[in-house]
Tab-separated table of C-alpha atoms in Angstrom:
chain	number	residue	atom	x	y	z
F	876	UNK	CA	-2.792	37.103	12.221
F	877	UNK	CA	-1.250	34.715	9.709
F	878	UNK	CA	1.767	34.125	11.946
F	879	UNK	CA	-0.471	33.213	14.877
F	880	UNK	CA	-2.383	30.692	12.783
F	881	UNK	CA	0.830	29.139	11.508
F	882	UNK	CA	2.198	28.811	15.031
F	883	UNK	CA	-1.035	27.169	16.162
F	884	UNK	CA	-0.918	24.711	13.257
F	885	UNK	CA	2.698	23.785	14.010
F	886	UNK	CA	1.872	23.321	17.696
F	887	UNK	CA	-0.972	20.938	16.841
F	888	UNK	CA	1.198	18.995	14.408
F	889	UNK	CA	3.967	18.734	16.990
F	890	UNK	CA	1.625	17.439	19.672
F	891	UNK	CA	0.162	14.895	17.259
F	892	UNK	CA	3.644	13.713	16.339
F	893	UNK	CA	4.567	13.224	20.000
F	894	UNK	CA	1.376	11.241	20.606
F	895	UNK	CA	2.056	8.964	17.658
F	896	UNK	CA	5.667	8.427	18.730
F	897	UNK	CA	4.671	7.376	22.259
F	898	UNK	CA	2.064	4.900	21.059
F	899	UNK	CA	4.425	3.609	18.392
F	900	UNK	CA	7.089	2.930	21.050
F	901	UNK	CA	4.598	0.853	23.040
F	902	UNK	CA	3.636	-1.055	19.907
F	903	UNK	CA	7.296	-1.816	19.112
F	904	UNK	CA	8.024	-2.910	22.699
F	905	UNK	CA	5.049	-5.288	22.707
F	906	UNK	CA	6.247	-6.812	19.430
F	907	UNK	CA	9.759	-7.239	20.852
F	908	UNK	CA	8.361	-8.874	24.002
F	909	UNK	CA	6.338	-11.310	21.907
F	910	UNK	CA	9.358	-12.312	19.817
F	911	UNK	CA	11.933	-12.442	22.629
F	912	UNK	CA	13.248	-15.921	23.355
F	913	UNK	CA	15.383	-15.210	26.400
F	914	UNK	CA	13.641	-14.753	29.755
F	915	UNK	CA	16.096	-12.041	30.848
F	916	UNK	CA	15.541	-10.128	27.618
F	917	UNK	CA	11.787	-10.331	28.135
F	918	UNK	CA	12.183	-9.057	31.677
F	919	UNK	CA	14.208	-6.055	30.510
F	920	UNK	CA	11.665	-5.260	27.788
F	921	UNK	CA	8.812	-5.474	30.296
F	922	UNK	CA	10.658	-3.015	32.539
F	923	UNK	CA	11.072	-0.634	29.578
F	924	UNK	CA	7.371	-0.974	28.795
F	925	UNK	CA	6.475	-0.233	32.411
F	926	UNK	CA	8.709	2.863	32.394
F	927	UNK	CA	7.152	4.030	29.138
F	928	UNK	CA	3.635	3.588	30.511
F	929	UNK	CA	4.446	5.458	33.710
F	930	UNK	CA	5.630	8.482	31.732
F	931	UNK	CA	2.534	8.695	29.510
F	932	UNK	CA	-0.421	10.997	29.891
F	933	UNK	CA	-3.886	9.692	30.709
F	934	UNK	CA	-5.203	9.741	27.127
F	935	UNK	CA	-2.105	8.026	25.725
F	936	UNK	CA	-2.191	5.476	28.532
F	937	UNK	CA	-5.687	4.311	27.618
F	938	UNK	CA	-4.652	3.738	24.001
F	939	UNK	CA	-1.448	1.999	25.084
F	940	UNK	CA	-3.368	-0.337	27.399
F	941	UNK	CA	-5.686	-1.269	24.536
F	942	UNK	CA	-2.666	-2.144	22.393
F	943	UNK	CA	-1.160	-4.221	25.200
F	944	UNK	CA	-4.417	-6.078	25.866
F	945	UNK	CA	-4.796	-6.853	22.178
F	946	UNK	CA	-1.269	-7.721	21.121
F	947	UNK	CA	0.682	-8.970	24.147
F	948	UNK	CA	0.825	-12.747	24.334
F	949	UNK	CA	0.522	-13.493	28.043
F	950	UNK	CA	1.510	-17.153	27.801
F	951	UNK	CA	4.869	-16.177	26.293
F	952	UNK	CA	5.476	-13.600	29.013
F	953	UNK	CA	4.696	-15.984	31.866
């Protein structure tokens, strides 16, 4: 019984860590896009962000979109 509980706890912690890592990657990419000065660099970062978003699950995607809507400076991207 104790082993089963420990495995369940580690599974939950692992899933939480993966969620945080995915959202953190989006946050870092948005910051890099905002600070990029070169148009080609910005384009590459936007492609990475798009690839990251396409590989996310539905729940993570909603959180990532909220981060993008809040932090991404559209005027710098365009």
